[in-house]
Tab-separated table of C-alpha atoms and ligand atoms in Angstrom:
chain	number	residue	atom	x	y	z
A	1	MET	CA	62.581	-59.596	66.824
A	2	PRO	CA	62.872	-63.410	66.125
A	3	ARG	CA	61.323	-65.024	69.021
A	4	LEU	CA	63.500	-67.227	71.193
A	5	THR	CA	61.995	-69.339	74.009
A	6	MET	CA	65.587	-70.572	75.330
A	7	ASP	CA	65.541	-71.747	78.630
A	8	ASP	CA	68.580	-69.930	80.100
A	9	LEU	CA	69.989	-66.710	78.153
A	10	ILE	CA	71.179	-63.627	78.039
A	11	LEU	CA	69.557	-61.171	75.293
A	12	PRO	CA	71.457	-57.990	74.586
A	13	PHE	CA	69.046	-55.117	73.002
A	14	GLN	CA	69.348	-51.402	72.197
A	15	ILE	CA	66.602	-48.856	72.855
A	16	GLU	CA	66.470	-47.268	69.188
A	17	ALA	CA	65.077	-43.690	70.100
A	18	THR	CA	67.963	-42.978	72.543
A	19	ALA	CA	70.455	-45.306	71.350
A	20	LEU	CA	70.729	-46.990	75.118
A	21	ARG	CA	72.289	-50.485	75.721
A	22	GLY	CA	70.795	-53.063	77.872
A	23	ARG	CA	70.842	-56.769	78.694
A	24	LEU	CA	68.327	-59.068	79.715
A	25	VAL	CA	69.188	-62.239	81.667
A	26	ARG	CA	66.920	-65.036	82.034
A	27	PHE	CA	67.443	-68.317	83.957
A	28	ASN	CA	64.804	-71.146	84.038
A	29	SER	CA	66.598	-74.114	84.590
A	30	ALA	CA	70.256	-73.270	85.165
A	31	VAL	CA	70.003	-71.454	88.593
A	32	ASP	CA	67.664	-74.327	89.816
A	33	LYS	CA	70.414	-76.973	89.045
A	34	ILE	CA	72.992	-75.022	90.688
A	35	ILE	CA	70.863	-74.514	93.889
A	36	THR	CA	69.893	-78.454	93.939
A	37	GLN	CA	73.548	-79.325	93.553
A	38	HIS	CA	73.614	-77.992	97.175
A	39	GLY	CA	70.318	-78.097	99.066
A	40	TYR	CA	70.661	-74.430	100.669
A	41	PRO	CA	68.397	-73.182	102.873
A	42	ASP	CA	65.564	-70.579	100.761
A	43	ALA	CA	67.110	-67.555	102.092
A	44	VAL	CA	70.572	-68.470	101.045
A	45	ALA	CA	69.333	-70.246	97.897
A	46	SER	CA	67.605	-67.071	96.997
A	47	LEU	CA	70.827	-64.736	97.175
A	48	LEU	CA	72.936	-67.042	95.340
A	49	CYS	CA	70.148	-67.131	92.524
A	50	GLU	CA	70.597	-63.302	92.602
A	51	ALA	CA	74.409	-63.520	92.590
A	52	VAL	CA	74.557	-65.626	89.621
A	53	THR	CA	71.992	-63.616	87.662
A	54	LEU	CA	74.000	-60.419	88.424
A	55	ALA	CA	77.348	-61.979	87.425
A	56	ALA	CA	75.857	-63.004	84.178
A	57	LEU	CA	74.690	-59.504	83.669
A	58	LEU	CA	78.084	-57.849	84.418
A	59	ALA	CA	79.927	-60.341	82.455
A	60	GLY	CA	77.775	-59.613	79.844
A	61	ALA	CA	78.889	-56.117	79.395
A	62	LEU	CA	82.495	-57.044	79.031
A	63	LYS	CA	84.555	-58.285	76.165
A	64	TYR	CA	86.619	-60.757	77.634
A	65	ASP	CA	87.637	-64.294	77.145
A	66	GLY	CA	87.787	-66.198	80.125
A	67	VAL	CA	86.353	-66.173	83.775
A	68	PHE	CA	84.433	-63.447	85.238
A	69	THR	CA	83.752	-63.956	88.686
A	70	LEU	CA	81.435	-62.147	91.086
A	71	GLN	CA	81.933	-62.390	95.133
A	72	THR	CA	80.422	-61.249	98.363
A	73	LYS	CA	82.076	-61.241	101.748
A	74	GLY	CA	80.672	-59.915	104.864
A	75	ASP	CA	79.976	-60.350	108.608
A	76	GLY	CA	76.683	-61.238	108.297
A	77	PRO	CA	75.455	-65.028	108.254
A	78	VAL	CA	76.297	-65.429	104.884
A	79	ARG	CA	79.874	-65.290	104.674
A	80	LEU	CA	80.403	-65.832	101.198
A	81	VAL	CA	79.054	-65.880	97.995
A	82	VAL	CA	80.472	-66.759	94.703
A	83	ALA	CA	79.434	-66.605	91.334
A	84	ASP	CA	81.071	-67.116	87.929
A	85	VAL	CA	80.411	-66.808	84.245
A	86	THR	CA	82.882	-67.896	81.427
A	87	SER	CA	82.877	-65.933	78.111
A	88	ALA	CA	81.299	-69.411	76.727
A	89	GLY	CA	78.181	-69.079	78.764
A	90	ALA	CA	79.031	-71.575	81.768
A	91	VAL	CA	77.857	-70.500	84.790
A	92	ARG	CA	78.421	-71.811	88.391
A	93	GLY	CA	78.150	-70.658	92.075
A	94	TYR	CA	78.045	-71.179	95.826
A	95	ALA	CA	77.790	-69.969	99.322
A	96	GLN	CA	79.411	-70.283	102.517
A	97	TYR	CA	76.749	-69.395	105.583
A	98	ASP	CA	76.420	-70.123	109.532
A	99	ALA	CA	73.353	-72.233	109.858
A	100	GLU	CA	73.217	-71.163	113.502
A	101	ALA	CA	73.344	-67.617	112.931
A	102	LEU	CA	70.938	-67.863	109.693
A	103	ALA	CA	68.079	-69.606	111.599
A	104	ALA	CA	68.722	-67.063	114.551
A	105	LEU	CA	67.377	-63.794	111.992
A	106	ASP	CA	64.160	-62.737	113.157
A	107	ALA	CA	61.939	-63.924	110.500
A	108	ALA	CA	59.714	-61.125	110.783
A	109	ALA	CA	62.014	-58.473	110.313
A	110	ASP	CA	61.558	-56.356	107.283
A	111	THR	CA	65.556	-55.860	106.744
A	112	PRO	CA	66.496	-56.199	102.882
A	113	PRO	CA	68.974	-59.002	101.902
A	114	VAL	CA	72.384	-57.265	101.981
A	115	PRO	CA	72.278	-55.864	105.586
A	116	ARG	CA	70.154	-58.953	106.901
A	117	LEU	CA	72.342	-62.126	105.175
A	118	LEU	CA	75.556	-60.546	104.214
A	119	GLY	CA	76.173	-57.689	106.604
A	120	SER	CA	79.056	-55.162	106.532
A	121	GLY	CA	81.598	-56.250	103.734
A	122	TYR	CA	82.550	-55.768	99.739
A	123	LEU	CA	81.042	-57.061	96.562
A	124	ALA	CA	83.897	-57.669	94.036
A	125	PHE	CA	84.297	-58.356	90.161
A	126	THR	CA	87.026	-59.962	88.913
A	127	VAL	CA	88.208	-61.098	85.343
A	128	ASP	CA	90.331	-63.722	84.965
A	129	GLN	CA	91.872	-64.213	81.240
A	130	GLY	CA	94.460	-66.825	81.916
A	131	VAL	CA	98.003	-66.579	82.965
A	132	ASN	CA	99.909	-63.408	81.891
A	133	THR	CA	96.846	-61.080	81.492
A	134	ASP	CA	95.864	-58.778	83.871
A	135	ARG	CA	93.000	-59.303	86.130
A	136	TYR	CA	90.467	-56.178	85.934
A	137	GLN	CA	89.282	-55.679	89.650
A	138	GLY	CA	86.347	-53.358	90.768
A	139	ILE	CA	85.560	-53.373	94.458
A	140	VAL	CA	82.448	-52.140	95.951
A	141	ALA	CA	81.173	-51.747	99.879
A	142	LEU	CA	78.051	-53.814	100.609
A	143	ASP	CA	75.984	-50.570	101.283
A	144	GLY	CA	72.684	-51.120	99.466
A	145	GLY	CA	69.733	-53.078	100.325
A	146	THR	CA	70.221	-55.551	97.696
A	147	LEU	CA	72.837	-56.646	95.484
A	148	ALA	CA	71.309	-54.684	92.675
A	149	GLU	CA	71.628	-51.640	94.555
A	150	CYS	CA	75.441	-52.382	95.496
A	151	ALA	CA	76.420	-52.983	91.540
A	152	ALA	CA	74.539	-49.696	90.526
A	153	HIS	CA	76.578	-48.111	93.394
A	154	TYR	CA	79.825	-49.458	91.893
A	155	PHE	CA	79.202	-48.326	88.602
A	156	ALA	CA	77.922	-44.849	89.736
A	157	GLN	CA	81.081	-44.442	91.784
A	158	SER	CA	83.821	-45.931	90.221
A	159	GLU	CA	83.184	-46.072	86.503
A	160	GLN	CA	81.027	-43.178	86.527
A	161	ILE	CA	78.220	-45.186	84.297
A	162	ALA	CA	74.236	-44.257	85.318
A	163	THR	CA	73.305	-48.209	85.522
A	164	GLY	CA	69.641	-49.013	86.047
A	165	LEU	CA	69.649	-52.595	87.232
A	166	LYS	CA	66.379	-55.110	88.369
A	167	LEU	CA	66.995	-58.717	89.699
A	168	ALA	CA	64.179	-61.092	90.320
A	169	VAL	CA	64.048	-64.539	91.789
A	170	ALA	CA	60.815	-66.891	91.859
A	171	ARG	CA	60.043	-70.279	92.597
A	172	GLY	CA	57.455	-72.530	91.215
A	173	GLU	CA	54.831	-74.111	93.008
A	174	PRO	CA	55.739	-77.543	94.450
A	175	ASP	CA	54.426	-80.658	91.899
A	176	ALA	CA	51.539	-83.173	92.931
A	177	ASP	CA	54.119	-85.331	94.716
A	178	GLY	CA	55.299	-82.326	96.769
A	179	LYS	CA	58.528	-82.110	95.071
A	180	PRO	CA	59.658	-78.572	95.777
A	181	GLY	CA	59.131	-75.804	93.111
A	182	ARG	CA	61.762	-74.955	90.719
A	183	TRP	CA	63.990	-71.829	91.039
A	184	ARG	CA	64.226	-69.309	88.151
A	185	ALA	CA	65.620	-66.179	88.311
A	186	ALA	CA	66.076	-62.899	85.836
A	187	GLY	CA	67.537	-59.712	85.509
A	188	LEU	CA	67.541	-56.329	83.457
A	189	MET	CA	70.217	-53.997	83.147
A	190	LEU	CA	70.324	-50.646	81.493
A	191	GLN	CA	73.414	-48.455	80.845
A	192	ARG	CA	74.177	-45.048	80.164
A	193	LEU	CA	77.265	-45.133	78.303
A	194	PRO	CA	79.172	-42.115	76.972
A	195	ALA	CA	78.571	-41.226	73.744
A	196	GLU	CA	81.405	-42.697	71.446
A	197	GLY	CA	81.747	-43.380	67.596
A	198	GLY	CA	78.524	-43.375	65.707
A	199	GLU	CA	76.376	-42.639	68.309
A	200	ALA	CA	77.585	-39.481	69.249
A	201	GLU	CA	75.924	-38.600	65.887
A	202	HIS	CA	72.828	-40.058	66.867
A	203	PRO	CA	69.956	-37.093	67.087
A	204	VAL	CA	68.950	-37.658	70.545
A	205	VAL	CA	72.395	-38.738	72.172
A	206	ALA	CA	73.711	-35.466	70.851
A	207	ASN	CA	70.929	-33.543	72.537
A	208	GLN	CA	71.955	-33.828	76.266
A	209	GLU	CA	68.267	-32.511	77.241
A	210	ALA	CA	66.565	-35.271	75.212
A	211	ALA	CA	69.438	-37.970	76.201
A	212	ASP	CA	68.307	-36.958	79.936
A	213	GLU	CA	64.761	-37.415	79.115
A	214	GLY	CA	65.493	-40.561	77.163
A	215	TRP	CA	67.355	-41.793	80.267
A	216	ASN	CA	64.885	-41.028	82.800
A	217	ARG	CA	61.887	-42.579	80.349
A	218	ALA	CA	63.868	-45.861	80.213
A	219	LEU	CA	64.366	-45.820	83.876
A	220	SER	CA	60.674	-45.423	84.502
A	221	PHE	CA	59.973	-48.442	81.913
A	222	LEU	CA	62.410	-50.349	83.738
A	223	GLY	CA	60.793	-49.774	87.332
A	224	SER	CA	57.458	-50.770	86.057
A	225	CYS	CA	58.488	-54.077	85.159
A	226	THR	CA	57.233	-56.461	87.830
A	227	SER	CA	59.450	-59.456	89.646
A	228	ALA	CA	56.480	-61.533	88.206
A	229	GLU	CA	56.888	-60.672	84.520
A	230	LEU	CA	60.528	-60.407	84.859
A	231	THR	CA	60.478	-64.183	85.952
A	232	ASP	CA	57.534	-65.412	84.245
A	233	PRO	CA	58.685	-68.414	82.105
A	234	ASN	CA	55.768	-67.934	79.868
A	235	LEU	CA	56.754	-64.735	78.960
A	236	PRO	CA	59.238	-64.649	75.874
A	237	ALA	CA	62.378	-62.551	76.490
A	238	GLU	CA	61.777	-60.679	73.395
A	239	ASP	CA	57.926	-59.870	74.417
A	240	LEU	CA	59.058	-58.641	77.812
A	241	LEU	CA	61.443	-56.094	76.263
A	242	TYR	CA	58.742	-55.311	73.840
A	243	ARG	CA	56.077	-54.641	76.625
A	244	LEU	CA	58.389	-52.479	78.744
A	245	PHE	CA	60.334	-50.322	76.001
A	246	HIS	CA	58.467	-50.310	72.861
A	247	GLU	CA	57.193	-46.840	72.906
A	248	ASP	CA	60.801	-46.037	72.224
A	249	GLY	CA	61.479	-48.991	69.593
A	250	VAL	CA	63.749	-51.909	71.213
A	251	ARG	CA	66.062	-54.105	69.064
A	252	GLY	CA	67.246	-57.167	70.124
A	253	TRP	CA	70.502	-58.687	69.226
A	254	PRO	CA	70.992	-62.619	68.942
A	255	ALA	CA	70.667	-64.095	72.361
A	256	GLU	CA	73.496	-65.863	73.892
A	257	ARG	CA	73.023	-69.336	75.833
A	258	LEU	CA	74.061	-69.783	79.421
A	259	GLN	CA	74.162	-72.984	81.242
A	260	ALA	CA	74.829	-74.246	84.444
A	261	LEU	CA	78.430	-76.003	84.021
A	262	CYS	CA	80.987	-76.524	86.546
A	263	ARG	CA	84.650	-76.353	85.268
A	264	CYS	CA	86.142	-78.757	87.941
A	265	SER	CA	87.739	-82.170	87.151
A	266	ARG	CA	90.155	-84.993	88.749
A	267	GLU	CA	93.370	-83.190	87.279
A	268	ARG	CA	92.458	-79.674	88.458
A	269	ILE	CA	91.576	-81.246	92.061
A	270	SER	CA	94.849	-83.101	91.998
A	271	ARG	CA	96.736	-79.802	91.107
A	272	VAL	CA	95.384	-78.165	94.350
A	273	LEU	CA	96.288	-81.367	96.439
A	274	ARG	CA	99.856	-81.142	94.872
A	275	SER	CA	100.118	-77.309	96.061
A	276	LEU	CA	99.795	-78.441	99.974
A	277	PRO	CA	102.712	-79.519	101.841
A	278	ARG	CA	102.964	-83.569	101.324
A	279	ASP	CA	103.061	-83.729	105.148
A	280	GLU	CA	100.000	-82.756	105.595
A	281	MET	CA	98.293	-85.329	103.392
A	282	ALA	CA	97.956	-87.868	106.191
A	283	GLY	CA	96.079	-85.326	108.223
A	284	LEU	CA	93.155	-84.970	105.243
A	285	GLU	CA	92.720	-88.970	105.459
A	286	VAL	CA	89.515	-90.082	106.437
A	287	ASP	CA	88.756	-94.038	106.388
A	288	GLY	CA	91.854	-94.516	104.499
A	289	LYS	CA	91.231	-92.092	101.847
A	290	VAL	CA	91.466	-88.288	101.065
A	291	THR	CA	88.140	-87.019	99.725
A	292	VAL	CA	87.689	-83.491	98.265
A	293	ASP	CA	84.256	-81.959	97.548
A	294	CYS	CA	84.127	-79.544	94.734
A	295	GLU	CA	82.288	-76.086	96.570
A	296	PHE	CA	80.751	-75.139	93.202
A	297	CYS	CA	79.479	-78.503	92.161
A	298	SER	CA	79.420	-80.681	95.167
A	299	THR	CA	81.241	-83.352	93.568
A	300	LYS	CA	83.314	-85.879	95.111
A	301	TYR	CA	86.639	-86.476	94.229
A	302	GLU	CA	88.218	-89.634	96.035
A	303	PHE	CA	91.867	-90.368	96.577
A	304	THR	CA	93.363	-93.481	97.942
A	305	PRO	CA	97.101	-92.925	99.869
A	306	ALA	CA	98.659	-94.651	96.942
A	307	GLN	CA	96.975	-92.045	94.671
A	308	ILE	CA	98.322	-89.070	96.791
A	309	GLU	CA	101.726	-90.688	96.767
A	310	ALA	CA	101.638	-90.959	92.931
A	311	LEU	CA	100.369	-87.295	92.461
A	312	PHE	CA	103.474	-86.152	94.597
A	313	ASP	CA	106.281	-87.975	93.191
A	314	ALA	CA	105.131	-87.331	89.663
A	315	ALA	CA	105.580	-83.317	90.472
B	1	LIG	ZN1	82.299	-78.892	90.520
């Protein structure tokens, strides 16, 4: 396999002996950029890193041209988590949380993150391919301990696709000046797709018993991967795959780049303002201007009353 040391990437692969497909996502700087834009508490930051990684893994499984969005809504301290990925590899995300409820959590309790932070609610996936196209929507209750478990439930229940998923988040050590360490995240996903096309001819895929064995073996290789290995910035993606799956042969396809990039613009924000009732604009004014923050990247867009008037007059 060609060695790639790209910072943020998605690497699709196949396990040769069993024709199983998988994807590895590695984020070394993109998730740090996303978190730094917000300054979230660690628990929220970690959850958002997982959500962004999961979104990249799931989006990588689909053929689409547009935006894939993952969203959680729950009654816990973190009310909302949104992560989206474009088919060009731009990722972004944000969370909404109740700081008081978060601070009130028992730090010593050993509750997994989903019941602890998100509570009861749902995890939803949407694919938006532009106007006049169908929106694919998947939805599953938040009934796992982790986001990875919730997503695996979704595939098992709604799509009848056996799925193995692992997500890991890590943070580097603070530097000599005490600047906090950078966030990293990674995820590994294996799916057992129904045999189709040429794969039905595969000697293992065509043999149910051997295919079951191959799947169980692949899951145990996946299970053997530690969070430290998954997020190790000094372990190239290809080397990690080789380490885990070499017994059954593993082949990587060309990796694709991922990057933290918001799609907001003054024009988009203007469109949102124009969609609101004109007589509510005055109520949004603070210190003689209307300021709109992009929830994804925290960029501030300011509009003077004259600019607001011009927006509505133009519309
Ligand atoms: Zn933005």
